[in-house]
Coordinates of C-alpha atoms in Angstrom, one line a residue:
M1 CA -8.5 -33.0 11.1
R2 CA -12.1 -31.9 10.8
L3 CA -13.4 -29.4 13.3
K4 CA -17.3 -29.1 13.2
G5 CA -19.1 -26.5 15.3
P6 CA -22.7 -26.7 16.3
S7 CA -25.2 -25.3 13.8
M8 CA -26.1 -21.7 14.1
H9 CA -28.8 -19.3 13.2
R10 CA -28.7 -17.1 10.2
L11 CA -26.8 -13.6 10.8
L12 CA -27.9 -10.5 9.2
A13 CA -25.3 -9.2 6.8
G14 CA -24.2 -5.7 7.7
V15 CA -21.0 -3.4 7.4
G16 CA -19.7 -2.1 10.8
I17 CA -17.3 0.6 10.4
A18 CA -15.3 1.7 13.6
A19 CA -15.4 5.3 13.9
L20 CA -11.8 6.9 13.3
S21 CA -10.4 8.9 16.1
L22 CA -7.9 11.3 14.4
L23 CA -7.2 14.3 16.5
A24 CA -6.5 17.2 13.8
S25 CA -4.8 20.3 14.5
P26 CA -6.7 23.6 13.7
A27 CA -3.5 24.5 11.5
L28 CA -4.9 22.1 8.9
A29 CA -7.0 25.0 7.6
E30 CA -3.8 26.5 6.5
E31 CA -2.9 26.5 2.7
P32 CA -0.2 23.9 2.1
K33 CA 3.2 24.8 1.6
S34 CA 6.0 22.9 -0.6
G35 CA 9.5 22.3 0.6
G36 CA 11.3 20.9 3.6
T37 CA 12.2 17.3 4.8
F38 CA 10.0 15.0 6.5
K39 CA 12.1 12.9 9.1
L40 CA 11.1 9.6 10.5
V41 CA 12.7 7.1 12.7
G42 CA 12.2 3.2 12.5
S43 CA 12.9 0.1 14.4
G44 CA 14.6 -1.6 11.4
D45 CA 14.6 -1.7 7.5
V46 CA 11.8 -3.1 5.9
A47 CA 11.8 -6.9 5.2
G48 CA 10.1 -6.9 1.9
F49 CA 10.7 -3.8 0.1
D50 CA 9.6 -5.3 -3.3
P51 CA 6.1 -4.4 -4.2
V52 CA 5.1 -8.1 -4.4
S53 CA 6.0 -8.7 -0.9
A54 CA 5.6 -5.4 0.6
R55 CA 3.7 -5.0 4.1
T56 CA 2.8 -2.0 6.1
A57 CA 5.9 -0.1 6.6
A58 CA 7.1 -0.9 2.9
V59 CA 3.4 0.2 1.7
F60 CA 4.1 3.6 3.5
L61 CA 7.3 4.2 1.4
H62 CA 5.7 2.8 -1.9
R63 CA 2.9 5.5 -1.6
A64 CA 5.6 7.9 -2.4
L65 CA 7.5 5.6 -4.7
T66 CA 4.8 3.5 -6.5
R67 CA 1.6 4.3 -8.2
T68 CA -1.2 1.5 -8.3
L69 CA -4.1 1.3 -10.9
V70 CA -6.5 2.3 -8.4
A71 CA -5.8 3.1 -4.8
F72 CA -7.2 3.4 -1.3
P73 CA -7.5 7.2 -0.5
T74 CA -6.3 8.9 2.6
D75 CA -9.6 10.1 4.3
P76 CA -10.5 10.4 8.0
D77 CA -13.8 8.8 7.1
P78 CA -13.1 4.8 7.1
K79 CA -15.9 4.7 4.6
V80 CA -14.5 6.8 2.2
A81 CA -11.0 5.3 3.0
S82 CA -12.3 1.9 2.2
R83 CA -13.5 2.7 -1.2
P84 CA -10.7 2.6 -4.2
V85 CA -10.3 5.6 -6.3
P86 CA -8.6 5.9 -9.8
D87 CA -4.7 6.6 -9.7
L88 CA -3.0 5.3 -12.6
A89 CA -6.3 4.1 -14.1
E90 CA -8.5 6.8 -15.6
A91 CA -11.4 5.3 -13.7
V92 CA -12.3 2.3 -11.3
P93 CA -13.3 -0.1 -13.5
T94 CA -17.0 -1.6 -13.8
P95 CA -17.1 -5.3 -13.9
E96 CA -18.2 -6.6 -17.3
E97 CA -19.7 -9.8 -18.5
G98 CA -21.1 -11.0 -15.5
G99 CA -18.4 -9.6 -13.3
L100 CA -15.6 -11.6 -15.0
V101 CA -14.1 -8.8 -17.1
Y102 CA -12.2 -5.6 -15.9
R103 CA -11.0 -3.0 -18.1
L104 CA -8.5 -0.1 -17.0
K105 CA -7.2 2.5 -19.3
I106 CA -4.0 3.9 -17.9
R107 CA -3.7 7.8 -17.9
E108 CA -1.6 9.5 -20.6
G109 CA 1.2 11.1 -19.2
A110 CA 1.8 8.9 -16.2
T111 CA 5.4 8.0 -16.4
W112 CA 8.3 5.9 -15.3
N113 CA 11.3 7.9 -13.6
T114 CA 13.4 7.2 -16.4
P115 CA 15.7 9.6 -18.3
D116 CA 13.0 9.7 -20.9
A117 CA 10.0 9.8 -18.7
R118 CA 8.4 6.8 -20.5
Q119 CA 5.0 6.2 -20.6
I120 CA 3.4 3.6 -18.2
T121 CA 1.7 1.0 -20.2
A122 CA -0.7 -1.9 -20.0
A123 CA 2.3 -4.4 -20.8
D124 CA 4.0 -2.8 -17.6
A125 CA 0.7 -3.6 -15.4
I126 CA 0.9 -7.3 -16.8
R127 CA 4.4 -7.4 -15.7
G128 CA 3.7 -6.4 -12.6
F129 CA 1.1 -9.2 -12.1
K130 CA 3.8 -11.9 -13.6
R131 CA 6.0 -11.3 -10.9
L132 CA 3.6 -12.0 -8.2
C133 CA 4.7 -15.7 -7.9
N134 CA 8.4 -15.5 -8.5
P135 CA 10.5 -18.5 -7.2
V136 CA 12.6 -16.0 -5.2
Q137 CA 10.1 -14.1 -3.1
P138 CA 6.8 -14.5 -4.0
T139 CA 3.7 -12.5 -2.9
G140 CA 2.4 -13.5 0.6
T141 CA -1.2 -13.2 -0.5
P142 CA -1.3 -15.9 -3.5
T143 CA -5.2 -16.6 -3.3
Y144 CA -5.6 -12.8 -4.1
Y145 CA -4.8 -13.8 -7.7
I146 CA -4.3 -17.6 -8.0
G147 CA -7.7 -19.0 -8.8
V148 CA -8.9 -15.5 -9.5
I149 CA -7.3 -14.3 -12.8
K150 CA -7.9 -16.7 -15.5
G151 CA -4.9 -18.8 -16.2
F152 CA -2.8 -17.6 -13.2
E153 CA -2.5 -20.8 -11.5
D154 CA -1.0 -22.6 -14.2
Y155 CA 1.3 -19.7 -14.8
C156 CA 2.6 -19.8 -11.2
D157 CA 2.9 -23.6 -11.3
G158 CA 5.2 -23.0 -14.2
F159 CA 7.0 -20.5 -12.4
A160 CA 7.7 -22.5 -9.5
K161 CA 10.0 -24.7 -11.5
V162 CA 12.0 -21.8 -12.9
A163 CA 15.7 -21.3 -11.6
G164 CA 15.9 -18.4 -9.1
D165 CA 18.3 -16.2 -11.2
V166 CA 17.8 -13.0 -12.9
D167 CA 18.2 -14.6 -16.6
S168 CA 15.6 -17.4 -15.9
I169 CA 13.1 -15.0 -13.9
R170 CA 13.5 -12.6 -17.0
S171 CA 13.1 -14.9 -19.6
Y172 CA 9.9 -16.8 -18.0
V173 CA 8.1 -13.3 -17.3
E174 CA 8.6 -11.9 -20.6
G175 CA 8.1 -15.1 -22.5
T176 CA 5.1 -16.7 -20.9
E177 CA 1.7 -15.2 -21.3
V178 CA -1.2 -15.3 -18.8
P179 CA -4.7 -16.0 -20.7
G180 CA -6.6 -13.5 -18.2
L181 CA -4.0 -10.5 -18.7
V182 CA -4.2 -8.8 -22.2
A183 CA -2.9 -5.5 -23.5
E184 CA -5.9 -4.5 -25.8
D185 CA -3.7 -1.6 -26.7
E186 CA -0.6 0.4 -25.3
R187 CA -2.7 1.8 -22.4
T188 CA -5.6 -0.4 -22.1
L189 CA -5.4 -3.7 -19.9
K190 CA -8.1 -6.2 -19.9
I191 CA -8.3 -8.6 -16.8
T192 CA -10.4 -11.9 -17.2
L193 CA -11.4 -13.7 -14.1
E194 CA -11.9 -17.3 -13.4
R195 CA -15.0 -16.5 -11.4
P196 CA -16.6 -13.2 -10.1
T197 CA -14.7 -11.7 -7.2
A198 CA -16.6 -9.1 -5.5
D199 CA -13.5 -7.5 -3.8
F200 CA -11.4 -7.3 -7.0
N201 CA -11.0 -3.4 -7.1
S202 CA -9.7 -3.7 -3.5
I203 CA -7.0 -6.2 -4.6
L204 CA -6.1 -3.9 -7.6
A205 CA -5.4 -1.3 -5.0
L206 CA -2.9 -3.2 -3.1
V207 CA 0.9 -2.2 -3.9
S208 CA 1.4 -6.1 -4.9
S209 CA -0.8 -5.3 -7.9
A210 CA 1.2 -2.3 -9.0
P211 CA 2.8 -2.2 -12.7
V212 CA 6.5 -2.5 -12.9
P213 CA 9.1 -1.3 -15.4
V214 CA 11.1 -3.8 -17.6
E215 CA 14.2 -2.6 -15.8
I216 CA 12.9 -4.3 -12.6
L217 CA 13.8 -7.6 -14.4
D218 CA 17.5 -6.8 -14.2
Y219 CA 17.6 -7.7 -10.3
L220 CA 16.5 -10.4 -8.1
P221 CA 13.2 -9.7 -6.2
N222 CA 13.7 -7.7 -3.1
S223 CA 17.5 -7.8 -3.4
P224 CA 19.7 -5.0 -2.3
E225 CA 20.4 -4.1 -5.9
L226 CA 16.5 -3.7 -6.5
R227 CA 16.1 -1.4 -3.7
R228 CA 19.0 0.8 -4.7
N229 CA 18.0 0.9 -8.3
Y230 CA 14.2 1.1 -8.1
V231 CA 12.4 2.8 -10.7
S232 CA 9.9 4.9 -9.6
S233 CA 6.2 5.7 -11.1
G234 CA 5.2 7.8 -8.1
P235 CA 6.2 11.5 -6.8
Y236 CA 9.5 10.5 -5.2
V237 CA 12.6 8.6 -6.1
I238 CA 15.1 6.9 -4.0
D239 CA 18.2 9.3 -3.5
E240 CA 20.2 7.1 -1.1
Y241 CA 19.7 3.7 0.4
V242 CA 22.0 2.3 3.0
L243 CA 20.6 -1.0 4.1
N244 CA 19.8 -1.2 7.8
E245 CA 20.8 2.2 8.2
T246 CA 19.0 5.1 6.3
L247 CA 16.8 5.5 3.2
S248 CA 16.4 9.1 1.6
L249 CA 13.7 9.9 -1.0
K250 CA 13.6 13.1 -3.0
R251 CA 11.0 14.5 -5.3
S252 CA 11.3 13.1 -8.8
D253 CA 12.2 15.7 -11.6
T254 CA 9.9 13.5 -14.2
W255 CA 6.9 13.1 -12.1
N256 CA 3.9 14.6 -14.0
A257 CA 1.5 16.1 -11.4
S258 CA -1.1 16.8 -14.1
A259 CA -1.4 13.2 -14.7
D260 CA -1.7 12.2 -10.9
P261 CA -4.9 13.3 -8.9
L262 CA -3.9 11.5 -5.8
H263 CA -0.5 12.6 -4.8
K264 CA 0.6 16.2 -3.9
A265 CA 4.2 15.6 -2.9
Y266 CA 4.7 18.8 -1.1
V267 CA 7.8 18.1 1.0
D268 CA 10.9 18.0 -1.2
R269 CA 12.5 14.8 0.8
I270 CA 11.5 12.0 2.9
E271 CA 14.2 10.3 5.2
V272 CA 13.9 7.4 7.3
A273 CA 16.7 6.4 9.9
F274 CA 16.6 2.9 10.9
G275 CA 17.7 1.3 14.2
T276 CA 15.9 2.7 16.9
P277 CA 13.6 0.0 18.5
D278 CA 12.8 2.1 21.5
A279 CA 9.5 3.7 20.9
G280 CA 10.3 5.7 24.0
K281 CA 13.3 7.3 22.5
T282 CA 11.6 8.0 19.2
Q283 CA 8.8 9.8 21.2
R284 CA 11.3 12.1 22.9
M285 CA 12.9 12.8 19.6
I286 CA 9.5 13.6 18.2
E287 CA 8.8 16.0 21.1
A288 CA 12.1 17.7 20.9
G289 CA 11.6 18.6 17.2
D290 CA 14.4 16.4 16.1
I291 CA 12.2 14.4 13.9
D292 CA 8.6 14.3 12.6
G293 CA 7.0 11.0 13.4
Y294 CA 7.2 7.3 13.8
F295 CA 7.9 4.7 10.7
D296 CA 7.2 1.5 11.8
L297 CA 6.3 1.7 15.7
S298 CA 3.7 3.4 17.8
I299 CA 3.6 5.3 21.0
A300 CA 4.9 3.2 24.0
T301 CA 2.2 2.4 26.8
A302 CA 4.1 4.6 29.2
D303 CA 4.2 7.6 27.0
L304 CA 0.6 7.1 25.8
T305 CA -0.6 7.2 29.5
R306 CA 1.2 10.4 29.9
I307 CA 0.1 12.0 26.5
M308 CA -3.5 10.8 27.1
A309 CA -3.8 13.3 30.1
N310 CA -4.5 15.8 27.3
P311 CA -6.5 13.9 24.6
S312 CA -7.0 16.9 22.7
D313 CA -3.2 17.2 21.9
P314 CA -3.2 18.2 18.4
Q315 CA 0.1 16.1 17.7
L316 CA -1.8 12.8 18.9
L317 CA -2.9 10.8 16.0
Q318 CA -5.3 7.9 16.9
F319 CA -6.8 5.5 14.5
A320 CA -8.8 2.2 14.6
D321 CA -6.7 -0.3 12.4
G322 CA -9.1 -3.1 12.3
A323 CA -6.7 -5.6 14.0
V324 CA -7.1 -8.1 16.6
N325 CA -3.7 -8.0 18.3
P326 CA -2.6 -10.1 19.9
I327 CA -4.6 -13.4 19.5
L328 CA -3.5 -16.7 20.9
V329 CA -3.2 -19.4 18.4
L330 CA -4.1 -23.0 19.9
N331 CA -2.0 -25.9 18.1
I332 CA -4.8 -28.4 17.6
A333 CA -2.2 -30.4 15.8
S334 CA 0.0 -31.0 19.0
P335 CA 0.4 -34.5 20.0
N336 CA 1.3 -33.1 23.8
N337 CA -0.9 -34.0 26.8
N338 CA -2.4 -36.8 24.7
K339 CA -3.7 -34.6 22.2
A340 CA -5.2 -32.2 24.5
L341 CA -5.8 -29.4 22.0
G342 CA -7.6 -31.5 19.7
D343 CA -10.5 -31.5 22.4
L344 CA -12.8 -28.8 22.1
R345 CA -13.3 -28.5 25.8
V346 CA -9.6 -27.7 26.3
R347 CA -9.6 -25.0 23.8
Q348 CA -13.0 -23.6 25.1
A349 CA -11.4 -23.7 28.8
I350 CA -8.5 -21.4 27.5
N351 CA -11.1 -19.0 25.9
Y352 CA -13.0 -18.8 29.5
A353 CA -9.8 -18.6 31.3
V354 CA -7.9 -15.5 29.8
N355 CA -8.3 -12.1 31.6
K356 CA -8.8 -9.9 28.7
A357 CA -9.2 -6.8 30.9
A358 CA -5.6 -7.2 32.2
I359 CA -4.6 -7.4 28.3
V360 CA -6.4 -4.1 27.7
Q361 CA -4.5 -2.2 30.3
V362 CA -1.2 -3.6 29.1
G363 CA -2.1 -2.3 25.8
G364 CA -2.7 1.1 27.0
G365 CA -6.1 1.1 28.7
P366 CA -9.7 1.3 27.8
A367 CA -9.2 4.7 26.3
V368 CA -7.4 3.0 23.3
K369 CA -8.1 -0.7 23.7
E370 CA -10.9 -3.1 24.2
A371 CA -11.6 -6.7 24.4
T372 CA -12.7 -8.5 21.3
D373 CA -14.1 -12.1 21.2
Q374 CA -14.0 -12.9 17.5
I375 CA -12.1 -12.5 14.2
L376 CA -13.6 -9.7 12.2
T377 CA -13.5 -6.1 13.5
A378 CA -15.8 -3.3 13.0
N379 CA -13.6 -2.0 10.0
V380 CA -14.5 -5.0 8.2
V381 CA -17.5 -5.9 6.0
G382 CA -19.2 -8.9 7.5
Y383 CA -18.6 -7.8 11.4
E384 CA -21.5 -8.9 13.6
P385 CA -20.6 -8.7 17.3
Y386 CA -21.1 -11.8 19.5
D387 CA -19.2 -13.4 22.2
L388 CA -19.2 -17.3 22.7
Y389 CA -17.2 -17.3 25.9
P390 CA -18.4 -14.6 28.1
T391 CA -16.9 -13.9 31.4
P392 CA -17.5 -10.9 33.9
D393 CA -16.2 -7.6 32.6
H394 CA -13.7 -9.9 30.4
Q395 CA -12.0 -10.8 33.4
G396 CA -12.0 -14.4 32.8
D397 CA -13.8 -17.2 34.5
P398 CA -11.0 -19.6 36.1
E399 CA -13.8 -21.9 37.5
K400 CA -15.7 -22.4 34.2
A401 CA -12.4 -23.2 32.7
K402 CA -11.3 -25.7 35.5
Q403 CA -14.7 -27.5 34.7
L404 CA -14.3 -28.0 31.2
L405 CA -10.5 -29.1 31.9
A406 CA -12.0 -31.7 34.2
E407 CA -14.4 -32.8 31.7
A408 CA -11.6 -33.3 29.3
G409 CA -9.6 -35.4 31.6
F410 CA -7.5 -32.7 33.3
P411 CA -8.9 -32.4 36.8
N412 CA -5.3 -31.2 38.1
G413 CA -4.9 -28.8 35.2
I414 CA -2.5 -28.8 32.3
E415 CA 1.0 -27.6 31.1
L416 CA 1.2 -26.0 27.5
K417 CA 4.4 -24.8 25.8
F418 CA 4.1 -20.9 25.0
S419 CA 6.0 -19.8 22.1
Y420 CA 5.9 -16.1 21.3
A421 CA 8.1 -13.3 19.8
S422 CA 9.9 -11.5 22.7
G423 CA 10.4 -7.7 22.6
G424 CA 7.9 -4.8 23.0
R425 CA 4.3 -5.5 24.3
Y426 CA 4.3 -9.4 23.7
D427 CA 6.6 -9.6 26.6
L428 CA 4.1 -7.8 28.9
Y429 CA 1.0 -9.6 27.4
S430 CA 2.8 -12.9 27.9
A431 CA 3.4 -12.0 31.8
A432 CA -0.1 -11.2 32.3
L433 CA -1.7 -14.2 30.5
E434 CA 1.0 -16.6 32.5
A435 CA -0.5 -15.3 35.8
D436 CA -3.9 -15.2 35.0
L437 CA -4.1 -18.7 33.1
A438 CA -2.4 -20.2 36.1
K439 CA -5.7 -19.3 38.3
A440 CA -7.4 -22.0 36.2
G441 CA -4.9 -24.5 36.6
I442 CA -3.1 -24.0 33.1
K443 CA 0.5 -23.5 33.4
L444 CA 2.4 -22.0 30.5
I445 CA 5.9 -23.0 29.9
M446 CA 7.5 -19.9 28.4
Q447 CA 9.3 -20.1 25.3
P448 CA 10.3 -16.3 24.2
A449 CA 12.5 -16.0 21.1
P450 CA 13.2 -13.5 18.4
S451 CA 10.2 -12.9 16.0
R452 CA 11.9 -14.4 13.0
T453 CA 13.0 -17.6 15.1
V454 CA 9.6 -18.2 16.3
M455 CA 8.1 -17.7 13.0
S456 CA 10.1 -19.7 11.2
Q457 CA 11.4 -22.4 13.5
M458 CA 8.1 -22.7 15.2
Y459 CA 4.7 -21.4 13.6
Q460 CA 5.8 -22.2 9.8
N461 CA 7.7 -25.2 10.7
R462 CA 5.3 -28.1 9.8
Q463 CA 7.4 -30.7 11.6
A464 CA 7.8 -28.4 14.8
T465 CA 4.0 -27.8 14.7
N466 CA 2.9 -31.4 14.5
G467 CA 5.7 -32.5 16.9
G468 CA 4.6 -30.4 19.6
A469 CA 7.5 -27.9 20.0
W470 CA 4.8 -25.4 20.8
D471 CA 1.1 -25.6 21.9
V472 CA 0.2 -21.8 22.0
G473 CA 1.5 -19.1 19.9
M474 CA 0.7 -15.3 19.9
T475 CA 0.2 -13.2 16.7
S476 CA -2.2 -10.7 15.3
L477 CA -5.1 -11.0 12.9
R478 CA -5.4 -7.7 10.5
A479 CA -6.9 -6.8 7.4
D480 CA -5.0 -5.9 4.4
W481 CA -7.5 -3.0 3.6
V482 CA -10.4 -1.7 5.1
G483 CA -14.0 -2.4 4.2
D484 CA -14.6 -5.7 1.9
S485 CA -11.5 -7.3 3.5
A486 CA -12.7 -10.2 5.4
R487 CA -11.1 -12.5 3.3
T488 CA -7.8 -11.3 4.4
M489 CA -8.6 -12.1 8.0
I490 CA -10.1 -15.4 7.6
I491 CA -8.7 -17.4 4.6
P492 CA -4.8 -17.2 5.5
M493 CA -5.3 -19.1 8.9
F494 CA -8.7 -20.7 8.6
H495 CA -9.2 -21.9 5.1
G496 CA -8.5 -25.8 5.0
E497 CA -7.8 -26.4 1.4
A498 CA -4.1 -27.3 0.9
C499 CA -3.4 -26.4 4.4
E500 CA -0.4 -28.9 4.5
S501 CA 1.5 -26.7 2.1
S502 CA 0.2 -23.2 3.6
T503 CA 2.6 -20.9 5.5
S504 CA -0.1 -19.1 7.4
N505 CA -2.8 -22.1 8.4
W506 CA 0.1 -23.2 10.9
T507 CA -2.0 -25.9 12.4
C508 CA -4.0 -27.0 9.5
Y509 CA -7.4 -26.1 10.8
N510 CA -9.9 -27.5 8.4
N511 CA -13.6 -27.2 8.7
P512 CA -15.5 -28.0 5.4
E513 CA -18.4 -26.0 6.3
V514 CA -15.9 -23.0 7.0
N515 CA -14.3 -23.7 3.6
A516 CA -17.8 -23.7 2.0
L517 CA -18.8 -20.2 3.6
I518 CA -15.5 -18.9 2.4
E519 CA -16.2 -19.9 -1.3
T520 CA -19.8 -18.4 -1.0
A521 CA -18.4 -15.1 0.3
L522 CA -15.5 -15.0 -2.5
T523 CA -17.9 -15.7 -5.3
A524 CA -20.7 -13.5 -4.3
T525 CA -21.9 -10.9 -6.5
D526 CA -23.1 -8.4 -4.2
E527 CA -21.6 -7.0 -0.8
A528 CA -24.4 -8.1 1.3
A529 CA -24.3 -11.6 0.4
A530 CA -20.4 -11.7 0.9
A531 CA -21.1 -10.0 4.3
A532 CA -23.7 -12.8 5.5
A533 CA -21.2 -15.5 4.5
W534 CA -18.4 -14.0 6.3
A535 CA -20.2 -13.5 9.5
K536 CA -21.2 -17.1 9.5
A537 CA -17.6 -18.2 8.9
D538 CA -16.5 -15.9 11.9
R539 CA -18.8 -17.2 14.2
M540 CA -18.2 -20.9 13.0
I541 CA -14.7 -20.7 13.5
M542 CA -15.0 -19.4 17.0
E543 CA -17.4 -22.1 17.8
D544 CA -14.4 -24.5 17.1
A545 CA -12.2 -22.2 19.2
P546 CA -8.9 -22.7 17.4
I547 CA -7.7 -19.3 18.7
V548 CA -8.5 -16.9 21.6
P549 CA -8.9 -13.2 20.2
L550 CA -7.8 -10.9 23.0
I551 CA -7.9 -7.0 22.0
T552 CA -8.6 -4.5 19.4
G553 CA -8.7 -0.9 19.5
K554 CA -6.6 2.2 18.3
I555 CA -3.1 2.6 17.2
S556 CA -1.5 6.0 18.6
L557 CA 1.2 7.9 16.6
Y558 CA 2.5 11.3 17.4
A559 CA 3.7 14.1 15.0
S560 CA 6.2 17.0 15.3
K561 CA 4.4 20.4 16.0
R562 CA 5.7 21.8 12.4
M563 CA 3.8 18.9 10.6
R564 CA 0.6 19.6 8.7
G565 CA -1.7 17.2 6.6
T566 CA -1.3 14.3 9.2
T567 CA -4.6 12.3 8.4
V568 CA -3.7 8.6 8.6
N569 CA -4.2 6.1 5.6
L570 CA -5.7 3.0 6.6
L571 CA -3.9 0.9 4.2
F572 CA -0.4 1.4 5.8
N573 CA -1.5 2.7 9.3
N574 CA 0.5 6.1 9.1
V575 CA 0.4 9.6 7.7
D576 CA 0.5 9.9 4.0
P577 CA 3.9 11.0 2.9
T578 CA 2.6 12.8 -0.3
L579 CA 0.1 14.6 1.5
V580 CA 2.0 16.0 4.7
W581 CA 3.7 19.4 4.6
I582 CA 5.8 21.5 6.8
A583 CA 4.4 24.8 8.4
E584 CA 7.8 26.3 8.8

């Protein structure tokens, strides 16, 4: 299906960076102390612990366990936090040969947590890339590497045919070369790209790009055995891991602080207890001093309202994560209502009908959330604010929505199947949407289900999507990093090439003009040119109206009274476990 929006004027390239609101305690001026245990509580174990598949909560853990070639620093200034700095590499590489070659030299003395404290090598770095497209649990972001690193697409095509057992995976990884990955000597890695990629240093800063030791090939990717026997390159190692119950890290005996400028490792231990999905209960535990912080949740709306009565509370940590959460996804492939969602006027009607101001209130109120009307946010290069479907104070325009529905052949309104992940704020958001859309004659048939069920049986199920099992979905759009990260918000859901096999472009949105803008942005040799292309793509997608962006804003966390060094890292949206320390 080809969706085409009207022509648009050229947008100016620019970088919008949201101010980071991080309330810091005066005690941060104290001299950091070593020792003690940093205690957290989480709703559940991490789904993807393996570096190739690690997401936010797992990335928080890997900040303590796994070093990357370069890394995003922990800094309250988003402009600083968005610029990679050296980690395992001696320097952030400067592109050579017209942007096609990157050379990185690994620090001497940076070692694996093995009995002999073995030097981390260029071969280890190559092995990390090679595991990305393993047949058991490949990376969720293949486009960061496939079509980017020379020869990586052919390598991954071959890997897809390999049996998913330990011996077969080890044999393929160790026995198959990638032309674009070469160890020039023990500690020097040469990476050759297919084409210039302006954000490649940011890709190198992701945990998925981390070097891995040969021992990791003894276990299936993301298996319980890998988790329990993980070989660390960072300042901490796994002491005990009881799946779905607890995870304990302790400071490594072999970590070489002199070869690590980024991690300080002040606390002796980091302990996470899983199984508390109630954010209110977690908040009470933090305030009582029983634990120190959140692992994978944030402050519940009810608690936030109370805490915000004292916005200068030094234990309150607030930051803009750059996400649009939630958004509504409109299933343009659905055959329901005579393919109604394939009609631009119906999709525009939904955009006009939503009361975003009500969603702001559910999300915590205007002190922490605001309505948004586009894909990119102020933390992302290419952000240019606009609103194609304005309503008074973002409260919705039911009459405009009814008019558009009538023009599309639905003068008496329309019924849409609304599938969403139940639990937490999504239930509250959904209730508000149901009431407000009804005012425009849009009746939602509510289909709540557990998150995993909605994702696997609805959104990512091509048969269910094309068959009309759902018409409207709810999810989020978030950048994988701050700064030059527009690709991470636009490509997964809106790049139409190979959309039939995509697990993220659920409805097979495919606009050739958007595809061309994406390619222009990806191959741009400077940030301004990339920003201009991303801004145009953002607006053109919203002209097609395949989604309804709702709100963006700040995430709110809370730290115990004894914690110091609680600046939030914007890569994983939590405090840096290697920089926090205990004042007691």
